[in-house]
Amino acid sequence: MPLTEPQRGHLAMLAFSALVAGSFSLGAMAAPLIDPLALTVLRFLLAGSLVGAAAFATTGIRRSALQAPWRYLVLGSLLAAYFVLMFQGLKTAEPVATAAVFTLTPIMAAGFGWLTLRQRLTARTGAALAIGAIGALWVIFRADPARLLALQIGTGEAIYFAGCVAHALYTPLVRKLNRGEPAVVFTFGMMVAGWLLLTGAGLPAIRATDWATLPPIVWITLLYTAIFASAATFVLMQYATMRLPAAKVMAYTYLVPSWVILWEIALGRAAPPPLVLGGVALSVAALALLLKDDA
């Protein structure tokens, strides 16, 4: 039985959530060892090269795709900001906590989706987003109501939250600014624009980095984030955003903390305390509610 277009979009986002999760665990290991701007410049360069090669080998790049290049600058700047702030935040924040911050993007994407595309939420979708947000806050504040009431949030989590705002705005803008270009072509344009912006801003950091002495974990993280958590996930997200509302695309971020826990265990780290896992369970429940709504 062939899959419907929305079902294909859901499968794309399931793969997206699994691939993105690895960047939190690996990123936390590499973040203290290299400037976030320098790392992100190389990440966009490598990922853009891969996506560009895929674009030329498949659909090709038509002249019409070069119209209104400002679209790529807008989207590239949002994604560049997200990744730089992510690695900056991971210098001090725990991977599971930053993954929980990432799960706040669906409710923000829903708001931006209404502002840019007038996408409306059903009551069930709104309830699911609220449940997911509660689960995220439970993890961010370490399952401690006193920390929540005092708004004691770590510096790393606060920095990364700013990046997530940029990511949430990016999601509906992909659909609004796309003019029929294939996902791989549109992604390539965005990554080229993002790389140009990053290079201009990060040139001092690039020059100051002693590339020859960087430990292997930095290069492993670079390759993983460029190939799997950038090139692949950008195409998957753009594919999904053309088939699903922005809020449902970003709803798959609710699975990321669960994937991160598996990554942490696989890398030999301890699982979070049981009370914190309760917040992760709420995030998974929110996703299930959204999928039931879609059905």
PDB file of C-alpha atoms in Angstrom, residues 22-286:
ATOM      1  CA  GLY A  22      23.340  12.583  17.856  1.00  0.00           C
ATOM      2  CA  SER A  23      24.496  16.174  17.423  1.00  0.00           C
ATOM      3  CA  PHE A  24      23.604  16.965  21.055  1.00  0.00           C
ATOM      4  CA  SER A  25      25.698  14.185  22.565  1.00  0.00           C
ATOM      5  CA  LEU A  26      28.641  14.592  20.189  1.00  0.00           C
ATOM      6  CA  GLY A  27      28.358  18.370  20.242  1.00  0.00           C
ATOM      7  CA  ALA A  28      28.628  18.476  24.028  1.00  0.00           C
ATOM      8  CA  MET A  29      31.928  16.595  23.773  1.00  0.00           C
ATOM      9  CA  ALA A  30      33.370  18.855  21.058  1.00  0.00           C
ATOM     10  CA  ALA A  31      31.943  22.261  22.021  1.00  0.00           C
ATOM     11  CA  PRO A  32      34.583  23.174  24.644  1.00  0.00           C
ATOM     12  CA  LEU A  33      37.393  22.361  22.200  1.00  0.00           C
ATOM     13  CA  ILE A  34      36.637  24.699  19.274  1.00  0.00           C
ATOM     14  CA  ASP A  35      34.995  28.053  18.601  1.00  0.00           C
ATOM     15  CA  PRO A  36      31.336  27.535  17.571  1.00  0.00           C
ATOM     16  CA  LEU A  37      31.686  29.894  14.600  1.00  0.00           C
ATOM     17  CA  ALA A  38      34.742  28.089  13.232  1.00  0.00           C
ATOM     18  CA  LEU A  39      33.062  24.693  13.561  1.00  0.00           C
ATOM     19  CA  THR A  40      29.812  25.879  11.976  1.00  0.00           C
ATOM     20  CA  VAL A  41      31.616  27.432   8.994  1.00  0.00           C
ATOM     21  CA  LEU A  42      33.187  24.065   8.160  1.00  0.00           C
ATOM     22  CA  ARG A  43      29.923  22.278   8.866  1.00  0.00           C
ATOM     23  CA  PHE A  44      28.032  24.415   6.343  1.00  0.00           C
ATOM     24  CA  LEU A  45      30.846  24.099   3.804  1.00  0.00           C
ATOM     25  CA  LEU A  46      30.922  20.307   3.938  1.00  0.00           C
ATOM     26  CA  ALA A  47      27.160  19.859   4.173  1.00  0.00           C
ATOM     27  CA  GLY A  48      26.563  22.396   1.393  1.00  0.00           C
ATOM     28  CA  SER A  49      29.018  20.579  -0.871  1.00  0.00           C
ATOM     29  CA  LEU A  50      27.184  17.307  -0.330  1.00  0.00           C
ATOM     30  CA  VAL A  51      23.747  18.815  -0.910  1.00  0.00           C
ATOM     31  CA  GLY A  52      24.998  20.724  -3.941  1.00  0.00           C
ATOM     32  CA  ALA A  53      26.420  17.567  -5.479  1.00  0.00           C
ATOM     33  CA  ALA A  54      23.087  15.821  -4.862  1.00  0.00           C
ATOM     34  CA  ALA A  55      21.212  18.710  -6.452  1.00  0.00           C
ATOM     35  CA  PHE A  56      23.325  18.706  -9.615  1.00  0.00           C
ATOM     36  CA  ALA A  57      23.151  14.894  -9.853  1.00  0.00           C
ATOM     37  CA  THR A  58      19.367  14.697  -9.492  1.00  0.00           C
ATOM     38  CA  THR A  59      17.101  17.616 -10.318  1.00  0.00           C
ATOM     39  CA  GLY A  60      19.756  20.054 -11.473  1.00  0.00           C
ATOM     40  CA  ILE A  61      19.602  23.750 -10.611  1.00  0.00           C
ATOM     41  CA  ARG A  62      17.393  25.751 -12.925  1.00  0.00           C
ATOM     42  CA  ARG A  63      17.782  29.465 -13.479  1.00  0.00           C
ATOM     43  CA  SER A  64      14.396  30.039 -11.837  1.00  0.00           C
ATOM     44  CA  ALA A  65      15.842  28.802  -8.542  1.00  0.00           C
ATOM     45  CA  LEU A  66      18.216  31.776  -8.531  1.00  0.00           C
ATOM     46  CA  GLN A  67      15.386  34.301  -8.445  1.00  0.00           C
ATOM     47  CA  ALA A  68      14.968  36.347  -5.271  1.00  0.00           C
ATOM     48  CA  PRO A  69      18.247  35.256  -3.640  1.00  0.00           C
ATOM     49  CA  TRP A  70      17.296  37.217  -0.522  1.00  0.00           C
ATOM     50  CA  ARG A  71      15.146  34.201   0.413  1.00  0.00           C
ATOM     51  CA  TYR A  72      18.238  32.073   0.870  1.00  0.00           C
ATOM     52  CA  LEU A  73      19.945  34.787   2.913  1.00  0.00           C
ATOM     53  CA  VAL A  74      16.987  34.979   5.299  1.00  0.00           C
ATOM     54  CA  LEU A  75      16.792  31.220   5.800  1.00  0.00           C
ATOM     55  CA  GLY A  76      20.568  30.756   5.872  1.00  0.00           C
ATOM     56  CA  SER A  77      20.972  33.406   8.565  1.00  0.00           C
ATOM     57  CA  LEU A  78      18.333  31.731  10.748  1.00  0.00           C
ATOM     58  CA  LEU A  79      19.929  28.289  10.483  1.00  0.00           C
ATOM     59  CA  ALA A  80      23.436  29.692  10.967  1.00  0.00           C
ATOM     60  CA  ALA A  81      22.316  31.466  14.142  1.00  0.00           C
ATOM     61  CA  TYR A  82      20.696  28.280  15.406  1.00  0.00           C
ATOM     62  CA  PHE A  83      23.796  26.105  15.014  1.00  0.00           C
ATOM     63  CA  VAL A  84      26.241  28.653  16.435  1.00  0.00           C
ATOM     64  CA  LEU A  85      24.051  29.211  19.493  1.00  0.00           C
ATOM     65  CA  MET A  86      23.563  25.466  19.884  1.00  0.00           C
ATOM     66  CA  PHE A  87      27.279  24.774  20.180  1.00  0.00           C
ATOM     67  CA  GLN A  88      27.767  27.800  22.404  1.00  0.00           C
ATOM     68  CA  GLY A  89      25.043  26.526  24.721  1.00  0.00           C
ATOM     69  CA  LEU A  90      26.448  22.989  24.768  1.00  0.00           C
ATOM     70  CA  LYS A  91      29.641  24.306  26.363  1.00  0.00           C
ATOM     71  CA  THR A  92      27.836  24.428  29.708  1.00  0.00           C
ATOM     72  CA  ALA A  93      24.454  22.693  29.276  1.00  0.00           C
ATOM     73  CA  GLU A  94      23.826  18.944  29.466  1.00  0.00           C
ATOM     74  CA  PRO A  95      22.801  17.211  26.195  1.00  0.00           C
ATOM     75  CA  VAL A  96      19.434  16.017  27.559  1.00  0.00           C
ATOM     76  CA  ALA A  97      18.627  19.500  28.885  1.00  0.00           C
ATOM     77  CA  THR A  98      19.426  21.155  25.551  1.00  0.00           C
ATOM     78  CA  ALA A  99      17.364  18.515  23.752  1.00  0.00           C
ATOM     79  CA  ALA A 100      14.497  19.432  26.072  1.00  0.00           C
ATOM     80  CA  VAL A 101      14.905  23.096  25.136  1.00  0.00           C
ATOM     81  CA  PHE A 102      14.685  21.985  21.499  1.00  0.00           C
ATOM     82  CA  THR A 103      11.238  20.532  22.219  1.00  0.00           C
ATOM     83  CA  LEU A 104       9.947  24.051  22.880  1.00  0.00           C
ATOM     84  CA  THR A 105      10.285  24.808  19.164  1.00  0.00           C
ATOM     85  CA  PRO A 106       6.934  23.236  18.131  1.00  0.00           C
ATOM     86  CA  ILE A 107       4.871  25.669  20.164  1.00  0.00           C
ATOM     87  CA  MET A 108       6.974  28.562  18.859  1.00  0.00           C
ATOM     88  CA  ALA A 109       6.721  27.193  15.309  1.00  0.00           C
ATOM     89  CA  ALA A 110       2.948  27.084  15.713  1.00  0.00           C
ATOM     90  CA  GLY A 111       2.957  30.770  16.608  1.00  0.00           C
ATOM     91  CA  PHE A 112       5.196  31.684  13.694  1.00  0.00           C
ATOM     92  CA  GLY A 113       3.119  29.415  11.445  1.00  0.00           C
ATOM     93  CA  TRP A 114       0.041  31.475  12.288  1.00  0.00           C
ATOM     94  CA  LEU A 115       1.866  34.780  11.772  1.00  0.00           C
ATOM     95  CA  THR A 116       3.383  33.841   8.414  1.00  0.00           C
ATOM     96  CA  LEU A 117       0.965  31.313   6.916  1.00  0.00           C
ATOM     97  CA  ARG A 118      -2.160  31.707   9.046  1.00  0.00           C
ATOM     98  CA  GLN A 119      -1.950  28.029   9.974  1.00  0.00           C
ATOM     99  CA  ARG A 120      -4.468  27.357  12.732  1.00  0.00           C
ATOM    100  CA  LEU A 121      -4.251  24.781  15.509  1.00  0.00           C
ATOM    101  CA  THR A 122      -6.946  22.303  16.438  1.00  0.00           C
ATOM    102  CA  ALA A 123      -7.791  21.937  20.116  1.00  0.00           C
ATOM    103  CA  ARG A 124      -6.036  18.558  20.215  1.00  0.00           C
ATOM    104  CA  THR A 125      -2.883  19.956  18.606  1.00  0.00           C
ATOM    105  CA  GLY A 126      -2.849  22.871  21.017  1.00  0.00           C
ATOM    106  CA  ALA A 127      -3.194  20.505  23.978  1.00  0.00           C
ATOM    107  CA  ALA A 128      -0.373  18.327  22.652  1.00  0.00           C
ATOM    108  CA  LEU A 129       1.937  21.316  22.276  1.00  0.00           C
ATOM    109  CA  ALA A 130       1.133  22.411  25.832  1.00  0.00           C
ATOM    110  CA  ILE A 131       1.876  18.919  27.204  1.00  0.00           C
ATOM    111  CA  GLY A 132       5.154  18.827  25.311  1.00  0.00           C
ATOM    112  CA  ALA A 133       6.135  22.251  26.643  1.00  0.00           C
ATOM    113  CA  ILE A 134       5.417  21.142  30.217  1.00  0.00           C
ATOM    114  CA  GLY A 135       7.590  18.073  29.698  1.00  0.00           C
ATOM    115  CA  ALA A 136      10.394  20.222  28.307  1.00  0.00           C
ATOM    116  CA  LEU A 137      10.262  22.634  31.249  1.00  0.00           C
ATOM    117  CA  TRP A 138      10.304  19.685  33.675  1.00  0.00           C
ATOM    118  CA  VAL A 139      13.588  18.476  32.166  1.00  0.00           C
ATOM    119  CA  ILE A 140      15.111  21.956  31.798  1.00  0.00           C
ATOM    120  CA  PHE A 141      14.527  22.745  35.478  1.00  0.00           C
ATOM    121  CA  ARG A 142      15.811  19.302  36.551  1.00  0.00           C
ATOM    122  CA  ALA A 143      12.408  18.130  37.873  1.00  0.00           C
ATOM    123  CA  ASP A 144      12.735  20.720  40.647  1.00  0.00           C
ATOM    124  CA  PRO A 145       9.594  22.901  41.143  1.00  0.00           C
ATOM    125  CA  ALA A 146      11.627  25.338  43.245  1.00  0.00           C
ATOM    126  CA  ARG A 147      14.012  25.975  40.323  1.00  0.00           C
ATOM    127  CA  LEU A 148      11.018  26.445  38.030  1.00  0.00           C
ATOM    128  CA  LEU A 149       9.324  28.961  40.336  1.00  0.00           C
ATOM    129  CA  ALA A 150      12.608  30.853  40.720  1.00  0.00           C
ATOM    130  CA  LEU A 151      13.237  30.647  36.946  1.00  0.00           C
ATOM    131  CA  GLN A 152      16.708  29.246  37.602  1.00  0.00           C
ATOM    132  CA  ILE A 153      17.716  28.327  34.092  1.00  0.00           C
ATOM    133  CA  GLY A 154      21.315  27.652  33.119  1.00  0.00           C
ATOM    134  CA  THR A 155      23.259  30.026  30.878  1.00  0.00           C
ATOM    135  CA  GLY A 156      23.769  27.319  28.266  1.00  0.00           C
ATOM    136  CA  GLU A 157      20.057  26.546  28.086  1.00  0.00           C
ATOM    137  CA  ALA A 158      19.218  30.265  27.762  1.00  0.00           C
ATOM    138  CA  ILE A 159      21.712  30.707  24.908  1.00  0.00           C
ATOM    139  CA  TYR A 160      20.357  27.682  23.091  1.00  0.00           C
ATOM    140  CA  PHE A 161      16.766  28.839  23.564  1.00  0.00           C
ATOM    141  CA  ALA A 162      17.592  31.944  21.502  1.00  0.00           C
ATOM    142  CA  GLY A 163      18.807  29.626  18.766  1.00  0.00           C
ATOM    143  CA  CYS A 164      15.600  27.614  18.941  1.00  0.00           C
ATOM    144  CA  VAL A 165      13.575  30.780  18.321  1.00  0.00           C
ATOM    145  CA  ALA A 166      15.473  31.184  15.047  1.00  0.00           C
ATOM    146  CA  HIS A 167      14.857  27.520  14.179  1.00  0.00           C
ATOM    147  CA  ALA A 168      11.131  27.818  14.898  1.00  0.00           C
ATOM    148  CA  LEU A 169      10.822  30.828  12.584  1.00  0.00           C
ATOM    149  CA  TYR A 170      12.768  29.010   9.873  1.00  0.00           C
ATOM    150  CA  THR A 171      10.242  26.166   9.677  1.00  0.00           C
ATOM    151  CA  PRO A 172       7.162  28.048   8.350  1.00  0.00           C
ATOM    152  CA  LEU A 173       9.316  30.404   6.280  1.00  0.00           C
ATOM    153  CA  VAL A 174      10.536  27.445   4.211  1.00  0.00           C
ATOM    154  CA  ARG A 175       7.010  26.901   2.911  1.00  0.00           C
ATOM    155  CA  LYS A 176       6.299  30.612   2.551  1.00  0.00           C
ATOM    156  CA  LEU A 177       9.471  31.424   0.617  1.00  0.00           C
ATOM    157  CA  ASN A 178       9.715  28.284  -1.513  1.00  0.00           C
ATOM    158  CA  ARG A 179       8.578  28.913  -5.092  1.00  0.00           C
ATOM    159  CA  GLY A 180       8.398  25.349  -6.268  1.00  0.00           C
ATOM    160  CA  GLU A 181      12.106  24.527  -6.034  1.00  0.00           C
ATOM    161  CA  PRO A 182      12.924  20.900  -5.111  1.00  0.00           C
ATOM    162  CA  ALA A 183      13.914  20.432  -1.472  1.00  0.00           C
ATOM    163  CA  VAL A 184      17.524  19.589  -2.322  1.00  0.00           C
ATOM    164  CA  VAL A 185      17.918  22.714  -4.499  1.00  0.00           C
ATOM    165  CA  PHE A 186      16.299  25.017  -1.963  1.00  0.00           C
ATOM    166  CA  THR A 187      18.476  23.535   0.792  1.00  0.00           C
ATOM    167  CA  PHE A 188      21.606  24.096  -1.273  1.00  0.00           C
ATOM    168  CA  GLY A 189      20.772  27.760  -1.817  1.00  0.00           C
ATOM    169  CA  MET A 190      20.128  28.251   1.880  1.00  0.00           C
ATOM    170  CA  MET A 191      23.385  26.537   2.867  1.00  0.00           C
ATOM    171  CA  VAL A 192      25.481  28.566   0.438  1.00  0.00           C
ATOM    172  CA  ALA A 193      23.972  31.764   1.811  1.00  0.00           C
ATOM    173  CA  GLY A 194      24.485  30.606   5.390  1.00  0.00           C
ATOM    174  CA  TRP A 195      28.101  29.684   4.692  1.00  0.00           C
ATOM    175  CA  LEU A 196      28.834  33.107   3.187  1.00  0.00           C
ATOM    176  CA  LEU A 197      27.348  34.865   6.198  1.00  0.00           C
ATOM    177  CA  LEU A 198      29.190  32.606   8.649  1.00  0.00           C
ATOM    178  CA  THR A 199      32.516  33.015   6.872  1.00  0.00           C
ATOM    179  CA  GLY A 200      32.253  36.769   7.034  1.00  0.00           C
ATOM    180  CA  ALA A 201      31.445  36.695  10.746  1.00  0.00           C
ATOM    181  CA  GLY A 202      33.776  33.840  11.689  1.00  0.00           C
ATOM    182  CA  LEU A 203      36.973  34.681   9.809  1.00  0.00           C
ATOM    183  CA  PRO A 204      38.850  35.741  12.984  1.00  0.00           C
ATOM    184  CA  ALA A 205      37.808  32.524  14.752  1.00  0.00           C
ATOM    185  CA  ILE A 206      38.865  30.429  11.756  1.00  0.00           C
ATOM    186  CA  ARG A 207      42.306  32.050  11.703  1.00  0.00           C
ATOM    187  CA  ALA A 208      42.733  31.676  15.462  1.00  0.00           C
ATOM    188  CA  THR A 209      41.948  27.940  15.457  1.00  0.00           C
ATOM    189  CA  ASP A 210      44.896  25.542  15.495  1.00  0.00           C
ATOM    190  CA  TRP A 211      43.303  22.976  13.187  1.00  0.00           C
ATOM    191  CA  ALA A 212      46.270  20.586  13.255  1.00  0.00           C
ATOM    192  CA  THR A 213      46.041  19.975  17.003  1.00  0.00           C
ATOM    193  CA  LEU A 214      42.294  19.483  17.334  1.00  0.00           C
ATOM    194  CA  PRO A 215      41.393  16.153  19.004  1.00  0.00           C
ATOM    195  CA  PRO A 216      39.616  13.434  16.973  1.00  0.00           C
ATOM    196  CA  ILE A 217      36.230  14.036  18.661  1.00  0.00           C
ATOM    197  CA  VAL A 218      36.047  17.464  16.991  1.00  0.00           C
ATOM    198  CA  TRP A 219      36.504  15.966  13.521  1.00  0.00           C
ATOM    199  CA  ILE A 220      34.067  13.136  14.295  1.00  0.00           C
ATOM    200  CA  THR A 221      31.500  15.695  15.422  1.00  0.00           C
ATOM    201  CA  LEU A 222      32.139  17.835  12.355  1.00  0.00           C
ATOM    202  CA  LEU A 223      31.632  14.927   9.955  1.00  0.00           C
ATOM    203  CA  TYR A 224      28.536  13.666  11.750  1.00  0.00           C
ATOM    204  CA  THR A 225      26.886  17.058  12.055  1.00  0.00           C
ATOM    205  CA  ALA A 226      27.708  18.034   8.483  1.00  0.00           C
ATOM    206  CA  ILE A 227      26.601  14.797   6.813  1.00  0.00           C
ATOM    207  CA  PHE A 228      23.832  13.450   9.030  1.00  0.00           C
ATOM    208  CA  ALA A 229      22.678  16.346  11.220  1.00  0.00           C
ATOM    209  CA  SER A 230      22.910  19.018   8.500  1.00  0.00           C
ATOM    210  CA  ALA A 231      22.814  17.810   4.899  1.00  0.00           C
ATOM    211  CA  ALA A 232      20.418  14.928   5.538  1.00  0.00           C
ATOM    212  CA  THR A 233      18.198  16.626   8.109  1.00  0.00           C
ATOM    213  CA  PHE A 234      17.865  19.868   6.120  1.00  0.00           C
ATOM    214  CA  VAL A 235      16.551  17.919   3.149  1.00  0.00           C
ATOM    215  CA  LEU A 236      14.287  15.808   5.375  1.00  0.00           C
ATOM    216  CA  MET A 237      12.822  18.874   7.072  1.00  0.00           C
ATOM    217  CA  GLN A 238      12.233  20.746   3.841  1.00  0.00           C
ATOM    218  CA  TYR A 239      10.630  17.624   2.370  1.00  0.00           C
ATOM    219  CA  ALA A 240       8.335  17.370   5.404  1.00  0.00           C
ATOM    220  CA  THR A 241       7.444  21.070   5.576  1.00  0.00           C
ATOM    221  CA  MET A 242       5.969  20.843   2.075  1.00  0.00           C
ATOM    222  CA  ARG A 243       3.622  18.074   3.282  1.00  0.00           C
ATOM    223  CA  LEU A 244       2.807  18.896   6.917  1.00  0.00           C
ATOM    224  CA  PRO A 245       1.883  22.012   8.934  1.00  0.00           C
ATOM    225  CA  ALA A 246       4.811  23.722  10.673  1.00  0.00           C
ATOM    226  CA  ALA A 247       3.654  22.715  14.165  1.00  0.00           C
ATOM    227  CA  LYS A 248       3.489  19.024  13.228  1.00  0.00           C
ATOM    228  CA  VAL A 249       6.864  19.117  11.527  1.00  0.00           C
ATOM    229  CA  MET A 250       8.455  20.478  14.666  1.00  0.00           C
ATOM    230  CA  ALA A 251       6.424  18.107  16.855  1.00  0.00           C
ATOM    231  CA  TYR A 252       8.957  15.405  16.073  1.00  0.00           C
ATOM    232  CA  THR A 253      11.436  17.310  18.193  1.00  0.00           C
ATOM    233  CA  TYR A 254       9.550  15.744  21.118  1.00  0.00           C
ATOM    234  CA  LEU A 255      11.330  12.489  20.301  1.00  0.00           C
ATOM    235  CA  VAL A 256      14.801  14.050  20.431  1.00  0.00           C
ATOM    236  CA  PRO A 257      15.313  13.831  24.236  1.00  0.00           C
ATOM    237  CA  SER A 258      14.491  10.117  24.119  1.00  0.00           C
ATOM    238  CA  TRP A 259      16.974   9.591  21.293  1.00  0.00           C
ATOM    239  CA  VAL A 260      19.587  11.645  23.190  1.00  0.00           C
ATOM    240  CA  ILE A 261      19.201   9.425  26.255  1.00  0.00           C
ATOM    241  CA  LEU A 262      19.916   6.405  24.058  1.00  0.00           C
ATOM    242  CA  TRP A 263      22.937   8.190  22.582  1.00  0.00           C
ATOM    243  CA  GLU A 264      24.220   9.045  26.061  1.00  0.00           C
ATOM    244  CA  ILE A 265      23.876   5.428  27.213  1.00  0.00           C
ATOM    245  CA  ALA A 266      25.584   4.194  24.040  1.00  0.00           C
ATOM    246  CA  LEU A 267      28.481   6.581  24.704  1.00  0.00           C
ATOM    247  CA  GLY A 268      28.876   5.206  28.216  1.00  0.00           C
ATOM    248  CA  ARG A 269      27.172   7.993  30.125  1.00  0.00           C
ATOM    249  CA  ALA A 270      24.572   7.608  32.855  1.00  0.00           C
ATOM    250  CA  ALA A 271      20.881   7.977  32.130  1.00  0.00           C
ATOM    251  CA  PRO A 272      19.075  10.964  33.694  1.00  0.00           C
ATOM    252  CA  PRO A 273      17.333  10.533  37.103  1.00  0.00           C
ATOM    253  CA  PRO A 274      13.871   8.894  37.005  1.00  0.00           C
ATOM    254  CA  LEU A 275      12.085  12.156  37.862  1.00  0.00           C
ATOM    255  CA  VAL A 276      13.637  13.847  34.830  1.00  0.00           C
ATOM    256  CA  LEU A 277      12.557  10.939  32.647  1.00  0.00           C
ATOM    257  CA  GLY A 278       8.981  11.840  33.531  1.00  0.00           C
ATOM    258  CA  GLY A 279       9.347  15.024  31.512  1.00  0.00           C
ATOM    259  CA  VAL A 280      10.666  13.039  28.568  1.00  0.00           C
ATOM    260  CA  ALA A 281       7.619  10.761  28.825  1.00  0.00           C
ATOM    261  CA  LEU A 282       5.346  13.813  28.581  1.00  0.00           C
ATOM    262  CA  SER A 283       7.119  14.831  25.373  1.00  0.00           C
ATOM    263  CA  VAL A 284       6.527  11.408  23.853  1.00  0.00           C
ATOM    264  CA  ALA A 285       2.863  11.587  24.925  1.00  0.00           C
ATOM    265  CA  ALA A 286       2.564  14.938  23.170  1.00  0.00           C
TER     266      ALA A 286
END
